[in-house]
Amino acid sequence: MTNFIHSTVGAVHLGAALLSLLFGTGVFALPKATRLHKQVGYGYVAAMVVLNGTAFMIYHLFGKFGPFHYLALFSSLSIVAGMAPVVLKKPTDGWLIMHYQFMNWSVVGLYAAFWAETLTRTLPIRQFWPIVIAATTVTMIIGSYFIRKHQKRLLAMR
């Protein structure tokens, strides 16, 4: 059986991942612009900062900076791009849609990373990439559907 946690950093990474999934699902599902949404959202951001930070400390898969590190960088930039409009309230006309898009895609990316991480641990490497690409594609399609569906409703409320 594969050892799922390789180090203390790996354990922190796993804990942050589980919290990110919990908070991210909450933010995705909860009514927007409420106190609870903000609290859960800040929990998501904090968990993602730890998750992405620890991702840059893990090298056992490739032995060097690899594709998952680039995805962690992209994820970090998505979090910054999603939170900057909230903090700055700029652009004044489009801050909400920018926040909505970047944060929701951040959650969808987290789910795609969940599939990649889970499949890394369960499949032989020759099967890994095709199945990860398929799982990520399906995750992105489903995420896109829900983001577009709820965006229309959110914008209609404003």
Short mmCIF file of N, CA and C in Angstrom, two decimals:
data_model
loop_
_atom_site.label_atom_id
_atom_site.label_comp_id
_atom_site.label_asym_id
_atom_site.label_seq_id
_atom_site.Cartn_x
_atom_site.Cartn_y
_atom_site.Cartn_z
N MET A 1 0.84 -1.19 0.00
CA MET A 1 0.00 0.00 0.00
C MET A 1 0.88 1.24 0.00
N THR A 2 0.49 2.24 -0.77
CA THR A 2 1.24 3.48 -0.88
C THR A 2 1.08 4.30 0.38
N ASN A 3 2.18 4.91 0.82
CA ASN A 3 2.12 5.84 1.94
C ASN A 3 1.57 7.17 1.41
N PHE A 4 0.40 7.57 1.89
CA PHE A 4 -0.26 8.75 1.35
C PHE A 4 0.34 10.05 1.85
N ILE A 5 0.97 10.04 3.00
CA ILE A 5 1.57 11.25 3.55
C ILE A 5 3.06 11.00 3.69
N HIS A 6 3.86 11.81 3.00
CA HIS A 6 5.29 11.60 2.94
C HIS A 6 6.07 12.43 3.95
N SER A 7 5.43 13.44 4.56
CA SER A 7 6.15 14.34 5.46
C SER A 7 5.15 15.17 6.25
N THR A 8 5.67 15.95 7.17
CA THR A 8 4.83 16.89 7.92
C THR A 8 4.20 17.90 6.96
N VAL A 9 4.99 18.37 6.01
CA VAL A 9 4.46 19.30 5.00
C VAL A 9 3.30 18.64 4.25
N GLY A 10 3.46 17.37 3.92
CA GLY A 10 2.39 16.63 3.24
C GLY A 10 1.14 16.54 4.09
N ALA A 11 1.30 16.36 5.38
CA ALA A 11 0.14 16.29 6.28
C ALA A 11 -0.57 17.64 6.36
N VAL A 12 0.21 18.72 6.45
CA VAL A 12 -0.39 20.06 6.47
C VAL A 12 -1.09 20.33 5.14
N HIS A 13 -0.45 19.92 4.05
CA HIS A 13 -1.04 20.08 2.71
C HIS A 13 -2.37 19.34 2.61
N LEU A 14 -2.41 18.11 3.10
CA LEU A 14 -3.65 17.33 3.08
C LEU A 14 -4.73 18.00 3.93
N GLY A 15 -4.38 18.45 5.12
CA GLY A 15 -5.35 19.14 5.97
C GLY A 15 -5.89 20.40 5.32
N ALA A 16 -4.99 21.18 4.72
CA ALA A 16 -5.42 22.40 4.03
C ALA A 16 -6.30 22.07 2.83
N ALA A 17 -5.98 20.98 2.14
CA ALA A 17 -6.79 20.56 0.99
C ALA A 17 -8.20 20.19 1.43
N LEU A 18 -8.30 19.43 2.51
CA LEU A 18 -9.63 19.04 2.99
C LEU A 18 -10.43 20.26 3.45
N LEU A 19 -9.78 21.19 4.16
CA LEU A 19 -10.47 22.42 4.57
C LEU A 19 -10.87 23.26 3.35
N SER A 20 -9.98 23.33 2.37
CA SER A 20 -10.29 24.09 1.15
C SER A 20 -11.49 23.50 0.43
N LEU A 21 -11.55 22.17 0.35
CA LEU A 21 -12.70 21.52 -0.28
C LEU A 21 -13.98 21.80 0.50
N LEU A 22 -13.90 21.74 1.81
CA LEU A 22 -15.07 22.00 2.65
C LEU A 22 -15.54 23.45 2.50
N PHE A 23 -14.61 24.39 2.69
CA PHE A 23 -14.97 25.81 2.58
C PHE A 23 -15.36 26.18 1.15
N GLY A 24 -14.64 25.64 0.17
CA GLY A 24 -14.93 25.95 -1.23
C GLY A 24 -16.31 25.48 -1.63
N THR A 25 -16.68 24.29 -1.19
CA THR A 25 -18.03 23.79 -1.47
C THR A 25 -19.07 24.66 -0.79
N GLY A 26 -18.77 25.08 0.44
CA GLY A 26 -19.69 25.98 1.15
C GLY A 26 -19.89 27.29 0.42
N VAL A 27 -18.80 27.90 0.00
CA VAL A 27 -18.90 29.18 -0.72
C VAL A 27 -19.68 29.00 -2.01
N PHE A 28 -19.41 27.90 -2.69
CA PHE A 28 -20.09 27.62 -3.97
C PHE A 28 -21.59 27.44 -3.76
N ALA A 29 -21.97 26.80 -2.65
CA ALA A 29 -23.38 26.44 -2.42
C ALA A 29 -24.17 27.47 -1.62
N LEU A 30 -23.50 28.24 -0.78
CA LEU A 30 -24.22 29.19 0.09
C LEU A 30 -24.75 30.39 -0.68
N PRO A 31 -25.80 31.02 -0.17
CA PRO A 31 -26.25 32.29 -0.75
C PRO A 31 -25.12 33.31 -0.68
N LYS A 32 -25.00 34.11 -1.71
CA LYS A 32 -23.91 35.08 -1.81
C LYS A 32 -24.24 36.36 -1.03
N ALA A 33 -23.19 37.12 -0.72
CA ALA A 33 -23.28 38.44 -0.09
C ALA A 33 -23.90 38.39 1.31
N THR A 34 -23.72 37.29 2.01
CA THR A 34 -24.19 37.19 3.39
C THR A 34 -22.97 37.16 4.32
N ARG A 35 -23.21 37.35 5.58
CA ARG A 35 -22.13 37.28 6.56
C ARG A 35 -21.48 35.89 6.54
N LEU A 36 -22.30 34.85 6.47
CA LEU A 36 -21.78 33.49 6.44
C LEU A 36 -20.93 33.25 5.19
N HIS A 37 -21.39 33.77 4.05
CA HIS A 37 -20.62 33.65 2.80
C HIS A 37 -19.23 34.27 2.99
N LYS A 38 -19.18 35.44 3.59
CA LYS A 38 -17.90 36.11 3.80
C LYS A 38 -17.01 35.32 4.75
N GLN A 39 -17.57 34.82 5.84
CA GLN A 39 -16.78 34.06 6.80
C GLN A 39 -16.23 32.78 6.18
N VAL A 40 -17.10 32.05 5.52
CA VAL A 40 -16.67 30.80 4.87
C VAL A 40 -15.67 31.13 3.75
N GLY A 41 -15.91 32.22 3.03
CA GLY A 41 -15.01 32.63 1.96
C GLY A 41 -13.62 32.96 2.47
N TYR A 42 -13.54 33.67 3.58
CA TYR A 42 -12.22 33.97 4.15
C TYR A 42 -11.55 32.69 4.66
N GLY A 43 -12.34 31.75 5.17
CA GLY A 43 -11.79 30.44 5.54
C GLY A 43 -11.21 29.73 4.33
N TYR A 44 -11.92 29.82 3.20
CA TYR A 44 -11.46 29.21 1.95
C TYR A 44 -10.13 29.84 1.52
N VAL A 45 -10.08 31.16 1.54
CA VAL A 45 -8.85 31.85 1.12
C VAL A 45 -7.68 31.46 2.02
N ALA A 46 -7.90 31.45 3.33
CA ALA A 46 -6.82 31.07 4.26
C ALA A 46 -6.36 29.64 4.01
N ALA A 47 -7.30 28.73 3.84
CA ALA A 47 -6.94 27.33 3.58
C ALA A 47 -6.19 27.19 2.26
N MET A 48 -6.61 27.95 1.25
CA MET A 48 -5.95 27.89 -0.05
C MET A 48 -4.54 28.48 0.00
N VAL A 49 -4.33 29.51 0.81
CA VAL A 49 -2.98 30.07 0.97
C VAL A 49 -2.05 29.00 1.54
N VAL A 50 -2.52 28.28 2.56
CA VAL A 50 -1.72 27.20 3.14
C VAL A 50 -1.53 26.07 2.13
N LEU A 51 -2.60 25.70 1.45
CA LEU A 51 -2.53 24.62 0.46
C LEU A 51 -1.53 24.94 -0.64
N ASN A 52 -1.64 26.13 -1.23
CA ASN A 52 -0.72 26.49 -2.31
C ASN A 52 0.70 26.69 -1.78
N GLY A 53 0.83 27.26 -0.59
CA GLY A 53 2.16 27.43 0.00
C GLY A 53 2.86 26.10 0.21
N THR A 54 2.15 25.13 0.75
CA THR A 54 2.76 23.82 0.97
C THR A 54 3.00 23.07 -0.35
N ALA A 55 2.20 23.36 -1.36
CA ALA A 55 2.41 22.71 -2.67
C ALA A 55 3.81 23.03 -3.21
N PHE A 56 4.29 24.24 -2.93
CA PHE A 56 5.62 24.63 -3.41
C PHE A 56 6.75 23.97 -2.62
N MET A 57 6.40 23.25 -1.55
CA MET A 57 7.41 22.56 -0.73
C MET A 57 7.45 21.05 -1.00
N ILE A 58 6.62 20.58 -1.91
CA ILE A 58 6.51 19.14 -2.17
C ILE A 58 7.12 18.82 -3.54
N TYR A 59 8.13 17.96 -3.53
CA TYR A 59 8.85 17.64 -4.77
C TYR A 59 9.01 16.14 -5.01
N HIS A 60 8.37 15.29 -4.19
CA HIS A 60 8.63 13.85 -4.31
C HIS A 60 8.09 13.23 -5.60
N LEU A 61 7.12 13.86 -6.25
CA LEU A 61 6.53 13.25 -7.45
C LEU A 61 7.47 13.34 -8.65
N PHE A 62 8.03 14.54 -8.89
CA PHE A 62 8.90 14.73 -10.06
C PHE A 62 10.35 15.01 -9.68
N GLY A 63 10.61 15.32 -8.41
CA GLY A 63 11.97 15.62 -7.98
C GLY A 63 12.42 17.03 -8.30
N LYS A 64 11.57 17.80 -8.92
CA LYS A 64 11.88 19.18 -9.29
C LYS A 64 10.56 19.93 -9.45
N PHE A 65 10.65 21.21 -9.79
CA PHE A 65 9.46 22.03 -10.03
C PHE A 65 8.71 21.42 -11.21
N GLY A 66 7.48 20.99 -10.98
CA GLY A 66 6.74 20.26 -12.00
C GLY A 66 5.40 20.89 -12.34
N PRO A 67 4.59 20.19 -13.10
CA PRO A 67 3.32 20.75 -13.57
C PRO A 67 2.37 21.14 -12.45
N PHE A 68 2.40 20.42 -11.34
CA PHE A 68 1.49 20.77 -10.25
C PHE A 68 1.92 22.05 -9.54
N HIS A 69 3.22 22.36 -9.59
CA HIS A 69 3.69 23.63 -9.03
C HIS A 69 3.18 24.80 -9.89
N TYR A 70 3.19 24.61 -11.20
CA TYR A 70 2.65 25.66 -12.08
C TYR A 70 1.15 25.86 -11.81
N LEU A 71 0.45 24.76 -11.57
CA LEU A 71 -0.98 24.87 -11.27
C LEU A 71 -1.21 25.55 -9.92
N ALA A 72 -0.34 25.30 -8.95
CA ALA A 72 -0.44 25.99 -7.66
C ALA A 72 -0.19 27.48 -7.82
N LEU A 73 0.74 27.84 -8.69
CA LEU A 73 0.99 29.25 -8.98
C LEU A 73 -0.24 29.88 -9.63
N PHE A 74 -0.82 29.20 -10.60
CA PHE A 74 -2.04 29.68 -11.25
C PHE A 74 -3.18 29.81 -10.24
N SER A 75 -3.30 28.83 -9.36
CA SER A 75 -4.32 28.87 -8.32
C SER A 75 -4.12 30.08 -7.40
N SER A 76 -2.88 30.33 -7.02
CA SER A 76 -2.57 31.48 -6.17
C SER A 76 -2.95 32.79 -6.85
N LEU A 77 -2.63 32.90 -8.12
CA LEU A 77 -2.98 34.11 -8.87
C LEU A 77 -4.50 34.26 -8.99
N SER A 78 -5.21 33.15 -9.12
CA SER A 78 -6.68 33.20 -9.18
C SER A 78 -7.27 33.70 -7.88
N ILE A 79 -6.71 33.27 -6.76
CA ILE A 79 -7.18 33.74 -5.45
C ILE A 79 -6.94 35.24 -5.32
N VAL A 80 -5.75 35.70 -5.69
CA VAL A 80 -5.45 37.13 -5.62
C VAL A 80 -6.39 37.91 -6.54
N ALA A 81 -6.58 37.42 -7.76
CA ALA A 81 -7.46 38.10 -8.72
C ALA A 81 -8.91 38.09 -8.25
N GLY A 82 -9.31 37.08 -7.50
CA GLY A 82 -10.68 37.01 -7.00
C GLY A 82 -10.90 37.86 -5.77
N MET A 83 -9.87 38.05 -4.96
CA MET A 83 -10.02 38.82 -3.73
C MET A 83 -9.70 40.30 -3.91
N ALA A 84 -8.83 40.64 -4.83
CA ALA A 84 -8.48 42.05 -5.04
C ALA A 84 -9.70 42.92 -5.33
N PRO A 85 -10.62 42.49 -6.20
CA PRO A 85 -11.80 43.33 -6.45
C PRO A 85 -12.67 43.53 -5.20
N VAL A 86 -12.71 42.55 -4.30
CA VAL A 86 -13.50 42.67 -3.08
C VAL A 86 -12.86 43.69 -2.15
N VAL A 87 -11.56 43.59 -2.00
CA VAL A 87 -10.85 44.48 -1.09
C VAL A 87 -10.81 45.90 -1.64
N LEU A 88 -10.57 46.04 -2.93
CA LEU A 88 -10.42 47.35 -3.55
C LEU A 88 -11.73 47.94 -4.07
N LYS A 89 -12.74 47.09 -4.26
CA LYS A 89 -14.01 47.49 -4.88
C LYS A 89 -13.76 48.16 -6.23
N LYS A 90 -12.79 47.64 -6.96
CA LYS A 90 -12.46 48.15 -8.28
C LYS A 90 -12.28 46.98 -9.22
N PRO A 91 -12.61 47.05 -10.47
CA PRO A 91 -13.27 48.21 -11.07
C PRO A 91 -14.66 48.40 -10.47
N THR A 92 -15.07 49.64 -10.35
CA THR A 92 -16.31 49.94 -9.64
C THR A 92 -17.52 49.26 -10.26
N ASP A 93 -17.56 49.13 -11.57
CA ASP A 93 -18.71 48.50 -12.21
C ASP A 93 -18.60 46.98 -12.32
N GLY A 94 -17.40 46.46 -12.34
CA GLY A 94 -17.24 45.05 -12.62
C GLY A 94 -16.59 44.22 -11.53
N TRP A 95 -16.43 44.78 -10.34
CA TRP A 95 -15.70 44.05 -9.30
C TRP A 95 -16.41 42.76 -8.90
N LEU A 96 -17.74 42.79 -8.85
CA LEU A 96 -18.47 41.62 -8.38
C LEU A 96 -18.33 40.45 -9.35
N ILE A 97 -18.43 40.73 -10.64
CA ILE A 97 -18.33 39.66 -11.62
C ILE A 97 -16.90 39.09 -11.64
N MET A 98 -15.90 39.97 -11.47
CA MET A 98 -14.52 39.49 -11.41
C MET A 98 -14.32 38.58 -10.19
N HIS A 99 -14.85 39.00 -9.05
CA HIS A 99 -14.76 38.20 -7.83
C HIS A 99 -15.45 36.85 -8.05
N TYR A 100 -16.66 36.91 -8.57
CA TYR A 100 -17.45 35.70 -8.79
C TYR A 100 -16.72 34.71 -9.71
N GLN A 101 -16.25 35.21 -10.82
CA GLN A 101 -15.59 34.34 -11.80
C GLN A 101 -14.30 33.73 -11.25
N PHE A 102 -13.41 34.56 -10.74
CA PHE A 102 -12.12 34.04 -10.28
C PHE A 102 -12.26 33.09 -9.10
N MET A 103 -13.12 33.43 -8.15
CA MET A 103 -13.26 32.57 -6.97
C MET A 103 -13.94 31.25 -7.31
N ASN A 104 -14.97 31.31 -8.15
CA ASN A 104 -15.64 30.06 -8.53
C ASN A 104 -14.73 29.17 -9.36
N TRP A 105 -13.97 29.75 -10.28
CA TRP A 105 -13.04 28.93 -11.05
C TRP A 105 -11.93 28.39 -10.16
N SER A 106 -11.59 29.13 -9.11
CA SER A 106 -10.63 28.62 -8.14
C SER A 106 -11.15 27.34 -7.49
N VAL A 107 -12.42 27.34 -7.13
CA VAL A 107 -13.02 26.14 -6.52
C VAL A 107 -13.06 24.99 -7.52
N VAL A 108 -13.43 25.28 -8.75
CA VAL A 108 -13.46 24.23 -9.79
C VAL A 108 -12.05 23.67 -9.99
N GLY A 109 -11.06 24.54 -10.02
CA GLY A 109 -9.68 24.09 -10.14
C GLY A 109 -9.26 23.21 -8.96
N LEU A 110 -9.75 23.56 -7.78
CA LEU A 110 -9.48 22.75 -6.59
C LEU A 110 -10.05 21.35 -6.75
N TYR A 111 -11.27 21.25 -7.27
CA TYR A 111 -11.85 19.93 -7.51
C TYR A 111 -11.05 19.16 -8.56
N ALA A 112 -10.59 19.84 -9.60
CA ALA A 112 -9.75 19.17 -10.61
C ALA A 112 -8.46 18.67 -9.97
N ALA A 113 -7.88 19.49 -9.09
CA ALA A 113 -6.66 19.07 -8.37
C ALA A 113 -6.94 17.88 -7.47
N PHE A 114 -8.13 17.85 -6.88
CA PHE A 114 -8.52 16.70 -6.06
C PHE A 114 -8.46 15.42 -6.87
N TRP A 115 -9.01 15.46 -8.09
CA TRP A 115 -8.97 14.27 -8.94
C TRP A 115 -7.54 13.89 -9.28
N ALA A 116 -6.72 14.88 -9.62
CA ALA A 116 -5.33 14.60 -9.97
C ALA A 116 -4.59 13.98 -8.78
N GLU A 117 -4.77 14.55 -7.62
CA GLU A 117 -4.09 14.03 -6.42
C GLU A 117 -4.58 12.63 -6.07
N THR A 118 -5.87 12.43 -6.13
CA THR A 118 -6.43 11.11 -5.82
C THR A 118 -5.94 10.06 -6.82
N LEU A 119 -5.96 10.41 -8.10
CA LEU A 119 -5.55 9.45 -9.13
C LEU A 119 -4.05 9.19 -9.12
N THR A 120 -3.26 10.20 -8.68
CA THR A 120 -1.81 10.01 -8.54
C THR A 120 -1.53 8.85 -7.59
N ARG A 121 -2.35 8.75 -6.60
CA ARG A 121 -2.12 7.76 -5.53
C ARG A 121 -2.71 6.39 -5.84
N THR A 122 -3.56 6.31 -6.86
CA THR A 122 -4.28 5.06 -7.08
C THR A 122 -4.01 4.39 -8.43
N LEU A 123 -3.40 5.11 -9.37
CA LEU A 123 -3.20 4.54 -10.71
C LEU A 123 -1.73 4.39 -11.05
N PRO A 124 -1.40 3.40 -11.87
CA PRO A 124 -0.04 3.34 -12.42
C PRO A 124 0.20 4.58 -13.28
N ILE A 125 1.43 5.04 -13.34
CA ILE A 125 1.75 6.30 -14.02
C ILE A 125 1.33 6.30 -15.49
N ARG A 126 1.36 5.15 -16.16
CA ARG A 126 0.98 5.12 -17.59
C ARG A 126 -0.50 5.42 -17.79
N GLN A 127 -1.33 5.13 -16.80
CA GLN A 127 -2.76 5.44 -16.89
C GLN A 127 -3.09 6.81 -16.32
N PHE A 128 -2.16 7.37 -15.58
CA PHE A 128 -2.42 8.60 -14.83
C PHE A 128 -2.84 9.77 -15.71
N TRP A 129 -2.00 10.16 -16.67
CA TRP A 129 -2.27 11.38 -17.43
C TRP A 129 -3.57 11.33 -18.23
N PRO A 130 -3.86 10.28 -18.98
CA PRO A 130 -5.13 10.28 -19.72
C PRO A 130 -6.35 10.37 -18.80
N ILE A 131 -6.31 9.69 -17.67
CA ILE A 131 -7.46 9.72 -16.77
C ILE A 131 -7.55 11.06 -16.06
N VAL A 132 -6.42 11.64 -15.66
CA VAL A 132 -6.45 12.97 -15.03
C VAL A 132 -6.98 14.01 -16.01
N ILE A 133 -6.54 13.94 -17.25
CA ILE A 133 -7.04 14.89 -18.25
C ILE A 133 -8.54 14.72 -18.45
N ALA A 134 -9.00 13.50 -18.51
CA ALA A 134 -10.45 13.25 -18.67
C ALA A 134 -11.22 13.74 -17.44
N ALA A 135 -10.74 13.43 -16.24
CA ALA A 135 -11.43 13.85 -15.01
C ALA A 135 -11.43 15.38 -14.89
N THR A 136 -10.32 16.01 -15.24
CA THR A 136 -10.24 17.47 -15.18
C THR A 136 -11.19 18.09 -16.19
N THR A 137 -11.24 17.55 -17.39
CA THR A 137 -12.14 18.07 -18.42
C THR A 137 -13.60 17.97 -17.97
N VAL A 138 -13.99 16.83 -17.45
CA VAL A 138 -15.37 16.66 -16.97
C VAL A 138 -15.65 17.63 -15.82
N THR A 139 -14.70 17.78 -14.90
CA THR A 139 -14.87 18.72 -13.78
C THR A 139 -15.05 20.14 -14.30
N MET A 140 -14.25 20.54 -15.27
CA MET A 140 -14.34 21.89 -15.83
C MET A 140 -15.67 22.11 -16.56
N ILE A 141 -16.14 21.13 -17.27
CA ILE A 141 -17.42 21.26 -17.98
C ILE A 141 -18.56 21.41 -16.99
N ILE A 142 -18.58 20.57 -15.97
CA ILE A 142 -19.64 20.66 -14.96
C ILE A 142 -19.54 21.98 -14.20
N GLY A 143 -18.32 22.36 -13.82
CA GLY A 143 -18.12 23.64 -13.13
C GLY A 143 -18.56 24.82 -13.97
N SER A 144 -18.23 24.80 -15.24
CA SER A 144 -18.62 25.88 -16.15
C SER A 144 -20.13 26.02 -16.22
N TYR A 145 -20.81 24.90 -16.29
CA TYR A 145 -22.28 24.92 -16.33
C TYR A 145 -22.84 25.62 -15.09
N PHE A 146 -22.39 25.22 -13.91
CA PHE A 146 -22.92 25.81 -12.68
C PHE A 146 -22.52 27.26 -12.51
N ILE A 147 -21.31 27.61 -12.90
CA ILE A 147 -20.88 29.00 -12.79
C ILE A 147 -21.74 29.89 -13.68
N ARG A 148 -21.94 29.48 -14.93
CA ARG A 148 -22.78 30.29 -15.83
C ARG A 148 -24.22 30.34 -15.36
N LYS A 149 -24.74 29.23 -14.91
CA LYS A 149 -26.13 29.16 -14.45
C LYS A 149 -26.36 30.12 -13.27
N HIS A 150 -25.50 30.07 -12.29
CA HIS A 150 -25.69 30.91 -11.10
C HIS A 150 -25.28 32.36 -11.33
N GLN A 151 -24.39 32.60 -12.28
CA GLN A 151 -24.00 33.98 -12.59
C GLN A 151 -25.19 34.76 -13.11
N LYS A 152 -25.97 34.15 -13.96
CA LYS A 152 -27.15 34.83 -14.50
C LYS A 152 -28.10 35.21 -13.37
N ARG A 153 -28.30 34.30 -12.43
CA ARG A 153 -29.19 34.57 -11.31
C ARG A 153 -28.61 35.67 -10.40
N LEU A 154 -27.33 35.60 -10.15
CA LEU A 154 -26.67 36.60 -9.30
C LEU A 154 -26.75 37.99 -9.93
N LEU A 155 -26.48 38.08 -11.21
CA LEU A 155 -26.53 39.37 -11.88
C LEU A 155 -27.95 39.91 -11.97
N ALA A 156 -28.92 39.02 -12.07
CA ALA A 156 -30.32 39.46 -12.11
C ALA A 156 -30.74 40.05 -10.77
N MET A 157 -30.12 39.61 -9.68
CA MET A 157 -30.44 40.12 -8.35
C MET A 157 -29.86 41.51 -8.13
N ARG A 158 -28.83 41.86 -8.84
CA ARG A 158 -28.12 43.13 -8.62
C ARG A 158 -28.70 44.23 -9.42
#
